[in-house]
GROMACS .gro file of C-alpha atoms in nm:
model
  400
    1UNK     CA    1  -3.539  -6.672 -10.649
    2UNK     CA    2  -3.170  -6.635 -10.588
    3UNK     CA    3  -2.952  -6.344 -10.690
    4UNK     CA    4  -2.675  -6.444 -10.929
    5UNK     CA    5  -2.336  -6.299 -10.852
    6UNK     CA    6  -2.124  -6.173 -11.135
    7UNK     CA    7  -1.897  -6.449 -11.266
    8UNK     CA    8  -1.525  -6.383 -11.284
    9UNK     CA    9  -1.288  -6.493 -11.557
   10UNK     CA   10  -1.290  -6.529 -11.932
   11UNK     CA   11  -1.612  -6.568 -12.128
   12UNK     CA   12  -1.644  -6.741 -12.465
   13UNK     CA   13  -1.731  -6.425 -12.663
   14UNK     CA   14  -1.540  -6.174 -12.455
   15UNK     CA   15  -1.394  -5.906 -12.684
   16UNK     CA   16  -1.659  -5.948 -12.956
   17UNK     CA   17  -1.852  -5.624 -13.013
   18UNK     CA   18  -2.201  -5.628 -13.163
   19UNK     CA   19  -2.420  -5.346 -13.295
   20UNK     CA   20  -2.785  -5.444 -13.248
   21UNK     CA   21  -3.031  -5.256 -13.470
   22UNK     CA   22  -3.316  -5.502 -13.414
   23UNK     CA   23  -3.652  -5.409 -13.261
   24UNK     CA   24  -3.845  -5.728 -13.192
   25UNK     CA   25  -3.817  -6.078 -13.043
   26UNK     CA   26  -3.595  -6.255 -13.302
   27UNK     CA   27  -3.311  -6.005 -13.285
   28UNK     CA   28  -3.342  -5.935 -12.913
   29UNK     CA   29  -3.316  -6.304 -12.827
   30UNK     CA   30  -3.022  -6.354 -13.063
   31UNK     CA   31  -2.814  -6.068 -12.925
   32UNK     CA   32  -2.896  -6.148 -12.561
   33UNK     CA   33  -2.775  -6.506 -12.605
   34UNK     CA   34  -2.450  -6.369 -12.749
   35UNK     CA   35  -2.425  -6.106 -12.475
   36UNK     CA   36  -2.471  -6.369 -12.205
   37UNK     CA   37  -2.161  -6.541 -12.343
   38UNK     CA   38  -1.955  -6.225 -12.306
   39UNK     CA   39  -2.013  -6.026 -12.625
   40UNK     CA   40  -2.041  -5.649 -12.582
   41UNK     CA   41  -2.381  -5.566 -12.733
   42UNK     CA   42  -2.478  -5.208 -12.811
   43UNK     CA   43  -2.843  -5.147 -12.893
   44UNK     CA   44  -2.880  -4.873 -13.154
   45UNK     CA   45  -3.231  -4.736 -13.097
   46UNK     CA   46  -3.451  -4.476 -13.261
   47UNK     CA   47  -3.463  -4.155 -13.051
   48UNK     CA   48  -3.787  -4.121 -12.857
   49UNK     CA   49  -3.926  -4.462 -12.952
   50UNK     CA   50  -3.658  -4.724 -12.924
   51UNK     CA   51  -3.703  -5.098 -12.937
   52UNK     CA   52  -4.069  -5.191 -13.002
   53UNK     CA   53  -4.047  -5.436 -12.711
   54UNK     CA   54  -4.026  -5.140 -12.472
   55UNK     CA   55  -4.397  -5.070 -12.521
   56UNK     CA   56  -4.531  -5.425 -12.489
   57UNK     CA   57  -4.748  -5.514 -12.191
   58UNK     CA   58  -4.718  -5.591 -11.910
   59UNK     CA   59  -4.538  -5.275 -11.799
   60UNK     CA   60  -4.352  -5.314 -11.471
   61UNK     CA   61  -4.280  -4.965 -11.334
   62UNK     CA   62  -4.172  -4.789 -11.650
   63UNK     CA   63  -4.031  -5.066 -11.866
   64UNK     CA   64  -4.202  -5.355 -12.044
   65UNK     CA   65  -4.166  -5.694 -11.881
   66UNK     CA   66  -4.074  -5.860 -12.210
   67UNK     CA   67  -3.808  -5.595 -12.276
   68UNK     CA   68  -3.662  -5.659 -11.932
   69UNK     CA   69  -3.640  -6.033 -12.004
   70UNK     CA   70  -3.479  -5.991 -12.348
   71UNK     CA   71  -3.214  -5.724 -12.301
   72UNK     CA   72  -2.980  -5.792 -12.012
   73UNK     CA   73  -2.607  -5.751 -12.072
   74UNK     CA   74  -2.666  -5.481 -12.335
   75UNK     CA   75  -2.602  -5.109 -12.354
   76UNK     CA   76  -2.821  -4.860 -12.541
   77UNK     CA   77  -2.766  -4.549 -12.748
   78UNK     CA   78  -3.019  -4.349 -12.945
   79UNK     CA   79  -2.923  -4.271 -13.303
   80UNK     CA   80  -3.120  -4.131 -13.594
   81UNK     CA   81  -2.994  -4.328 -13.893
   82UNK     CA   82  -3.186  -4.104 -14.133
   83UNK     CA   83  -2.990  -3.798 -14.017
   84UNK     CA   84  -2.652  -3.743 -14.182
   85UNK     CA   85  -2.478  -3.670 -13.852
   86UNK     CA   86  -2.639  -3.980 -13.703
   87UNK     CA   87  -2.510  -4.179 -13.999
   88UNK     CA   88  -2.160  -4.050 -13.933
   89UNK     CA   89  -2.176  -4.172 -13.573
   90UNK     CA   90  -2.281  -4.514 -13.700
   91UNK     CA   91  -1.995  -4.521 -13.952
   92UNK     CA   92  -1.750  -4.464 -13.669
   93UNK     CA   93  -1.908  -4.742 -13.468
   94UNK     CA   94  -1.892  -4.989 -13.757
   95UNK     CA   95  -1.518  -4.933 -13.783
   96UNK     CA   96  -1.474  -5.046 -13.422
   97UNK     CA   97  -1.727  -5.331 -13.397
   98UNK     CA   98  -1.728  -5.692 -13.514
   99UNK     CA   99  -2.093  -5.764 -13.592
  100UNK     CA  100  -2.402  -5.574 -13.710
  101UNK     CA  101  -2.741  -5.742 -13.657
  102UNK     CA  102  -3.058  -5.596 -13.811
  103UNK     CA  103  -3.416  -5.707 -13.864
  104UNK     CA  104  -3.545  -5.467 -14.128
  105UNK     CA  105  -3.715  -5.563 -14.452
  106UNK     CA  106  -3.476  -5.630 -14.741
  107UNK     CA  107  -3.342  -5.309 -14.892
  108UNK     CA  108  -3.380  -5.085 -14.585
  109UNK     CA  109  -3.013  -5.099 -14.490
  110UNK     CA  110  -2.916  -5.022 -14.850
  111UNK     CA  111  -3.145  -4.718 -14.853
  112UNK     CA  112  -2.990  -4.598 -14.528
  113UNK     CA  113  -2.647  -4.632 -14.689
  114UNK     CA  114  -2.546  -4.928 -14.474
  115UNK     CA  115  -2.588  -5.232 -14.695
  116UNK     CA  116  -2.321  -5.497 -14.659
  117UNK     CA  117  -2.110  -5.363 -14.946
  118UNK     CA  118  -2.088  -5.025 -14.772
  119UNK     CA  119  -2.029  -5.178 -14.429
  120UNK     CA  120  -1.734  -5.383 -14.548
  121UNK     CA  121  -1.577  -5.073 -14.705
  122UNK     CA  122  -1.578  -4.925 -14.355
  123UNK     CA  123  -1.460  -5.247 -14.192
  124UNK     CA  124  -1.356  -5.547 -14.407
  125UNK     CA  125  -1.379  -5.773 -14.100
  126UNK     CA  126  -1.740  -5.683 -14.023
  127UNK     CA  127  -1.995  -5.965 -13.996
  128UNK     CA  128  -2.340  -5.841 -14.099
  129UNK     CA  129  -2.650  -6.045 -14.015
  130UNK     CA  130  -2.999  -5.975 -14.151
  131UNK     CA  131  -3.296  -6.148 -13.986
  132UNK     CA  132  -3.610  -6.127 -14.201
  133UNK     CA  133  -3.926  -6.323 -14.261
  134UNK     CA  134  -3.850  -6.463 -14.603
  135UNK     CA  135  -3.487  -6.378 -14.672
  136UNK     CA  136  -3.320  -6.144 -14.918
  137UNK     CA  137  -3.444  -6.310 -15.237
  138UNK     CA  138  -3.750  -6.493 -15.366
  139UNK     CA  139  -4.103  -6.375 -15.454
  140UNK     CA  140  -4.193  -6.306 -15.088
  141UNK     CA  141  -3.877  -6.116 -14.993
  142UNK     CA  142  -4.074  -5.791 -14.944
  143UNK     CA  143  -4.388  -5.948 -14.793
  144UNK     CA  144  -4.499  -5.842 -14.448
  145UNK     CA  145  -4.539  -6.112 -14.188
  146UNK     CA  146  -4.481  -6.236 -13.836
  147UNK     CA  147  -4.422  -6.567 -13.660
  148UNK     CA  148  -4.768  -6.711 -13.727
  149UNK     CA  149  -4.739  -6.639 -14.101
  150UNK     CA  150  -4.400  -6.808 -14.132
  151UNK     CA  151  -4.534  -7.108 -13.940
  152UNK     CA  152  -4.836  -7.125 -14.170
  153UNK     CA  153  -4.645  -7.097 -14.497
  154UNK     CA  154  -4.380  -7.349 -14.392
  155UNK     CA  155  -4.627  -7.631 -14.336
  156UNK     CA  156  -4.552  -7.634 -13.964
  157UNK     CA  157  -4.873  -7.469 -13.842
  158UNK     CA  158  -5.106  -7.741 -13.970
  159UNK     CA  159  -4.918  -7.990 -13.751
  160UNK     CA  160  -5.072  -7.820 -13.445
  161UNK     CA  161  -5.432  -7.911 -13.361
  162UNK     CA  162  -5.656  -8.192 -13.480
  163UNK     CA  163  -5.891  -8.273 -13.765
  164UNK     CA  164  -6.174  -8.137 -13.549
  165UNK     CA  165  -6.005  -7.813 -13.438
  166UNK     CA  166  -5.802  -7.743 -13.749
  167UNK     CA  167  -5.474  -7.552 -13.708
  168UNK     CA  168  -5.437  -7.368 -13.378
  169UNK     CA  169  -5.219  -7.074 -13.274
  170UNK     CA  170  -4.905  -7.213 -13.103
  171UNK     CA  171  -4.836  -7.076 -12.758
  172UNK     CA  172  -4.474  -6.989 -12.839
  173UNK     CA  173  -4.307  -6.784 -13.113
  174UNK     CA  174  -4.142  -7.088 -13.268
  175UNK     CA  175  -4.047  -6.935 -13.604
  176UNK     CA  176  -3.922  -6.613 -13.444
  177UNK     CA  177  -3.689  -6.788 -13.201
  178UNK     CA  178  -3.628  -7.133 -13.352
  179UNK     CA  179  -3.620  -7.014 -13.712
  180UNK     CA  180  -3.476  -6.667 -13.651
  181UNK     CA  181  -3.288  -6.608 -13.325
  182UNK     CA  182  -3.114  -6.943 -13.299
  183UNK     CA  183  -3.027  -6.957 -13.669
  184UNK     CA  184  -2.879  -6.608 -13.644
  185UNK     CA  185  -2.666  -6.707 -13.344
  186UNK     CA  186  -2.551  -7.014 -13.538
  187UNK     CA  187  -2.463  -6.804 -13.844
  188UNK     CA  188  -2.285  -6.532 -13.648
  189UNK     CA  189  -2.069  -6.778 -13.456
  190UNK     CA  190  -1.979  -6.959 -13.779
  191UNK     CA  191  -1.889  -6.630 -13.950
  192UNK     CA  192  -1.670  -6.523 -13.658
  193UNK     CA  193  -1.480  -6.852 -13.668
  194UNK     CA  194  -1.441  -6.820 -14.046
  195UNK     CA  195  -1.312  -6.465 -14.002
  196UNK     CA  196  -1.040  -6.588 -13.769
  197UNK     CA  197  -0.932  -6.833 -14.038
  198UNK     CA  198  -0.979  -6.621 -14.351
  199UNK     CA  199  -0.928  -6.268 -14.221
  200UNK     CA  200  -1.249  -6.115 -14.355
  201UNK     CA  201  -1.611  -6.089 -14.249
  202UNK     CA  202  -1.918  -6.192 -14.444
  203UNK     CA  203  -2.292  -6.140 -14.485
  204UNK     CA  204  -2.548  -6.368 -14.317
  205UNK     CA  205  -2.900  -6.393 -14.462
  206UNK     CA  206  -3.135  -6.546 -14.202
  207UNK     CA  207  -3.492  -6.620 -14.308
  208UNK     CA  208  -3.738  -6.727 -14.039
  209UNK     CA  209  -3.930  -6.915 -14.309
  210UNK     CA  210  -3.615  -7.106 -14.408
  211UNK     CA  211  -3.534  -7.175 -14.046
  212UNK     CA  212  -3.870  -7.326 -13.957
  213UNK     CA  213  -3.876  -7.541 -14.273
  214UNK     CA  214  -3.559  -7.710 -14.145
  215UNK     CA  215  -3.756  -7.812 -13.835
  216UNK     CA  216  -3.970  -8.038 -14.055
  217UNK     CA  217  -3.722  -8.325 -14.082
  218UNK     CA  218  -3.927  -8.567 -13.871
  219UNK     CA  219  -4.263  -8.496 -14.034
  220UNK     CA  220  -4.115  -8.402 -14.370
  221UNK     CA  221  -3.988  -8.760 -14.391
  222UNK     CA  222  -4.351  -8.878 -14.401
  223UNK     CA  223  -4.406  -8.679 -14.717
  224UNK     CA  224  -4.064  -8.702 -14.883
  225UNK     CA  225  -4.011  -9.074 -14.833
  226UNK     CA  226  -4.362  -9.219 -14.793
  227UNK     CA  227  -4.584  -8.973 -14.978
  228UNK     CA  228  -4.794  -8.917 -14.664
  229UNK     CA  229  -4.910  -8.564 -14.586
  230UNK     CA  230  -4.862  -8.522 -14.208
  231UNK     CA  231  -5.144  -8.341 -14.028
  232UNK     CA  232  -5.209  -8.261 -13.664
  233UNK     CA  233  -5.383  -8.545 -13.483
  234UNK     CA  234  -5.326  -8.789 -13.769
  235UNK     CA  235  -4.963  -8.900 -13.728
  236UNK     CA  236  -4.793  -9.075 -13.432
  237UNK     CA  237  -4.600  -8.784 -13.280
  238UNK     CA  238  -4.862  -8.515 -13.343
  239UNK     CA  239  -5.164  -8.650 -13.161
  240UNK     CA  240  -5.256  -8.983 -13.321
  241UNK     CA  241  -5.071  -9.219 -13.086
  242UNK     CA  242  -5.220  -9.294 -12.741
  243UNK     CA  243  -4.868  -9.364 -12.610
  244UNK     CA  244  -4.755  -9.013 -12.704
  245UNK     CA  245  -5.032  -8.779 -12.600
  246UNK     CA  246  -5.182  -8.543 -12.344
  247UNK     CA  247  -5.456  -8.648 -12.102
  248UNK     CA  248  -5.686  -8.462 -11.866
  249UNK     CA  249  -5.692  -8.581 -11.507
  250UNK     CA  250  -5.952  -8.599 -11.233
  251UNK     CA  251  -5.871  -8.260 -11.079
  252UNK     CA  252  -5.884  -8.068 -11.407
  253UNK     CA  253  -5.509  -8.081 -11.455
  254UNK     CA  254  -5.337  -8.263 -11.738
  255UNK     CA  255  -5.033  -8.482 -11.793
  256UNK     CA  256  -4.815  -8.565 -12.090
  257UNK     CA  257  -4.734  -8.924 -12.176
  258UNK     CA  258  -4.423  -8.940 -12.395
  259UNK     CA  259  -4.359  -9.307 -12.453
  260UNK     CA  260  -4.147  -9.405 -12.755
  261UNK     CA  261  -3.938  -9.701 -12.642
  262UNK     CA  262  -4.109 -10.039 -12.620
  263UNK     CA  263  -3.994 -10.118 -12.264
  264UNK     CA  264  -4.159  -9.803 -12.129
  265UNK     CA  265  -4.485  -9.896 -12.299
  266UNK     CA  266  -4.470 -10.246 -12.153
  267UNK     CA  267  -4.426 -10.102 -11.803
  268UNK     CA  268  -4.732  -9.884 -11.848
  269UNK     CA  269  -4.937 -10.177 -11.977
  270UNK     CA  270  -4.844 -10.383 -11.672
  271UNK     CA  271  -4.918 -10.095 -11.435
  272UNK     CA  272  -5.269 -10.032 -11.571
  273UNK     CA  273  -5.361 -10.397 -11.625
  274UNK     CA  274  -5.361 -10.401 -12.006
  275UNK     CA  275  -5.101 -10.668 -12.097
  276UNK     CA  276  -5.267 -10.730 -12.434
  277UNK     CA  277  -5.164 -10.379 -12.543
  278UNK     CA  278  -4.792 -10.456 -12.526
  279UNK     CA  279  -4.770 -10.568 -12.888
  280UNK     CA  280  -4.989 -10.282 -13.010
  281UNK     CA  281  -4.802  -9.970 -12.897
  282UNK     CA  282  -4.846  -9.792 -13.229
  283UNK     CA  283  -5.207  -9.891 -13.282
  284UNK     CA  284  -5.406  -9.710 -13.550
  285UNK     CA  285  -5.770  -9.669 -13.640
  286UNK     CA  286  -6.030  -9.824 -13.410
  287UNK     CA  287  -5.765  -9.992 -13.195
  288UNK     CA  288  -5.598  -9.658 -13.124
  289UNK     CA  289  -5.935  -9.498 -13.050
  290UNK     CA  290  -6.017  -9.766 -12.792
  291UNK     CA  291  -5.676  -9.729 -12.626
  292UNK     CA  292  -5.710  -9.353 -12.612
  293UNK     CA  293  -6.061  -9.366 -12.464
  294UNK     CA  294  -5.957  -9.619 -12.198
  295UNK     CA  295  -5.648  -9.417 -12.104
  296UNK     CA  296  -5.854  -9.098 -12.094
  297UNK     CA  297  -6.107  -9.255 -11.858
  298UNK     CA  298  -5.829  -9.400 -11.644
  299UNK     CA  299  -5.643  -9.070 -11.603
  300UNK     CA  300  -5.968  -8.891 -11.517
  301UNK     CA  301  -6.006  -9.126 -11.221
  302UNK     CA  302  -5.740  -8.954 -11.009
  303UNK     CA  303  -5.570  -8.613 -10.971
  304UNK     CA  304  -5.282  -8.517 -11.197
  305UNK     CA  305  -5.006  -8.524 -10.937
  306UNK     CA  306  -5.116  -8.866 -10.811
  307UNK     CA  307  -5.083  -9.008 -11.161
  308UNK     CA  308  -4.748  -8.838 -11.214
  309UNK     CA  309  -4.608  -8.984 -10.891
  310UNK     CA  310  -4.741  -9.329 -10.978
  311UNK     CA  311  -4.589  -9.333 -11.327
  312UNK     CA  312  -4.262  -9.174 -11.218
  313UNK     CA  313  -4.227  -9.455 -10.966
  314UNK     CA  314  -4.209  -9.710 -11.251
  315UNK     CA  315  -3.986  -9.485 -11.465
  316UNK     CA  316  -4.234  -9.411 -11.742
  317UNK     CA  317  -4.184  -9.084 -11.941
  318UNK     CA  318  -4.453  -8.865 -11.785
  319UNK     CA  319  -4.472  -8.499 -11.689
  320UNK     CA  320  -4.742  -8.271 -11.555
  321UNK     CA  321  -4.870  -8.001 -11.787
  322UNK     CA  322  -4.750  -7.716 -11.569
  323UNK     CA  323  -4.864  -7.358 -11.549
  324UNK     CA  324  -4.589  -7.099 -11.591
  325UNK     CA  325  -4.599  -7.044 -11.214
  326UNK     CA  326  -4.554  -7.416 -11.151
  327UNK     CA  327  -4.273  -7.437 -11.406
  328UNK     CA  328  -4.073  -7.153 -11.249
  329UNK     CA  329  -4.113  -7.306 -10.901
  330UNK     CA  330  -4.034  -7.663 -11.005
  331UNK     CA  331  -3.733  -7.814 -10.824
  332UNK     CA  332  -3.569  -7.894 -11.158
  333UNK     CA  333  -3.594  -7.531 -11.271
  334UNK     CA  334  -3.455  -7.418 -10.936
  335UNK     CA  335  -3.168  -7.667 -10.952
  336UNK     CA  336  -3.078  -7.548 -11.302
  337UNK     CA  337  -3.089  -7.179 -11.209
  338UNK     CA  338  -3.359  -7.095 -11.462
  339UNK     CA  339  -3.484  -6.795 -11.268
  340UNK     CA  340  -3.280  -6.535 -11.084
  341UNK     CA  341  -3.298  -6.169 -10.985
  342UNK     CA  342  -3.092  -5.863 -11.069
  343UNK     CA  343  -3.098  -5.495 -10.977
  344UNK     CA  344  -3.225  -5.238 -11.228
  345UNK     CA  345  -3.165  -4.861 -11.184
  346UNK     CA  346  -3.535  -4.776 -11.226
  347UNK     CA  347  -3.727  -5.102 -11.188
  348UNK     CA  348  -3.549  -5.218 -10.873
  349UNK     CA  349  -3.512  -5.592 -10.823
  350UNK     CA  350  -3.639  -5.773 -11.133
  351UNK     CA  351  -3.660  -6.139 -11.237
  352UNK     CA  352  -3.453  -6.281 -11.519
  353UNK     CA  353  -3.473  -6.609 -11.706
  354UNK     CA  354  -3.160  -6.816 -11.654
  355UNK     CA  355  -2.892  -6.914 -11.902
  356UNK     CA  356  -2.998  -7.210 -12.119
  357UNK     CA  357  -2.646  -7.340 -12.190
  358UNK     CA  358  -2.402  -7.426 -11.913
  359UNK     CA  359  -2.035  -7.398 -12.015
  360UNK     CA  360  -1.785  -7.541 -11.767
  361UNK     CA  361  -1.490  -7.318 -11.852
  362UNK     CA  362  -1.639  -6.997 -11.994
  363UNK     CA  363  -1.988  -6.977 -11.841
  364UNK     CA  364  -2.262  -6.735 -11.931
  365UNK     CA  365  -2.288  -6.450 -11.681
  366UNK     CA  366  -2.504  -6.160 -11.578
  367UNK     CA  367  -2.304  -5.837 -11.615
  368UNK     CA  368  -2.553  -5.560 -11.687
  369UNK     CA  369  -2.925  -5.499 -11.627
  370UNK     CA  370  -3.145  -5.419 -11.927
  371UNK     CA  371  -3.062  -5.063 -12.038
  372UNK     CA  372  -3.277  -4.753 -12.027
  373UNK     CA  373  -3.343  -4.598 -12.368
  374UNK     CA  374  -3.025  -4.418 -12.471
  375UNK     CA  375  -2.867  -4.475 -12.130
  376UNK     CA  376  -2.515  -4.504 -12.271
  377UNK     CA  377  -2.531  -4.247 -12.552
  378UNK     CA  378  -2.294  -3.995 -12.394
  379UNK     CA  379  -2.052  -4.265 -12.281
  380UNK     CA  380  -2.032  -4.428 -12.625
  381UNK     CA  381  -2.006  -4.103 -12.818
  382UNK     CA  382  -1.738  -3.985 -12.579
  383UNK     CA  383  -1.538  -4.300 -12.653
  384UNK     CA  384  -1.561  -4.210 -13.024
  385UNK     CA  385  -1.406  -3.869 -12.959
  386UNK     CA  386  -1.720  -3.653 -12.940
  387UNK     CA  387  -1.701  -3.372 -12.685
  388UNK     CA  388  -1.984  -3.273 -12.450
  389UNK     CA  389  -2.048  -2.977 -12.678
  390UNK     CA  390  -2.061  -3.204 -12.983
  391UNK     CA  391  -2.309  -3.432 -12.810
  392UNK     CA  392  -2.534  -3.140 -12.712
  393UNK     CA  393  -2.531  -3.022 -13.073
  394UNK     CA  394  -2.618  -3.369 -13.204
  395UNK     CA  395  -2.908  -3.386 -12.959
  396UNK     CA  396  -3.033  -3.040 -13.057
  397UNK     CA  397  -3.023  -3.144 -13.424
  398UNK     CA  398  -3.214  -3.465 -13.342
  399UNK     CA  399  -2.932  -3.683 -13.468
  400UNK     CA  400  -2.925  -3.876 -13.139
   0.00000   0.00000   0.00000
């Protein structure tokens, strides 16, 4: 891994200040993506406990590995939002910041006295973003849930697996990140642009359920336009097509075959000596079963990497099913800077996942290591005009 030097020059979101009240993956990912682009993100954490991610295994020295990968470029203060003096600190912060992001259930911010109507009284330009499972209205608005539940309810979960296995647990938090984090980033950026044009902020209601439903365009078309209910293993791009599938190889590894275009399929057919298959790329039923069984037997005849090299040589869409270790070490990941190291005041040298978007003029940059719990409390309160004596009193009264 290489150490990334701090980039110089203007960043896209430089000057934007964000208050992050979130405690789990959706909010943490959202605010880190914004922070990487130059936004000043201040985590507002519960005294003593902080972000729930801090306690998730594996623990490195003192901090959670997942916390360390989700919170670079942020500062942290501790603040008791149920304490009146803690509320007053937050009011002062809202007046000076641009965005508030929270991930509580609907109604919690109102009960704390910080619903959007109150926030905009403090700062008419504030952009407030709520990330929740089911949104701020509807019969499930108060329902508990996590990523797997949103995937299940949306119709997305049953696309994973086969008729034999039934739905399986996806290996990634797709609804959390794809339906929550990324949609929140999208909404916040849109609201900031609108504020520049209109002069006022607005409220953003992000539902992870809503977000993942919008991912159903490809398979939703089967139902909406053809009346076909798509299920895992029964439609072309979710396990039914031999040309678009995963195969085990002779050494126990696996490869992915991702052939859509006809010319790629024809190359494969020539390579494996099956010219009669060229006109039957999207075979179904017994024909598809025969193709799949022949391809399965063929790929089991040699090790994974041998097959990958052979198919890459004829420019067929193929990729090894990598372990995480293999993925991080892959030359493509190295070339794209997808893993680097930074220094942390307690953890020492720690790995970081690289920046997913490369901007030519205002690139993402590493500025700060993930913060310790409350690391910047005194600094931030001092900037608000609190004296050292004031801060001691607030701490004694458990307001911070």
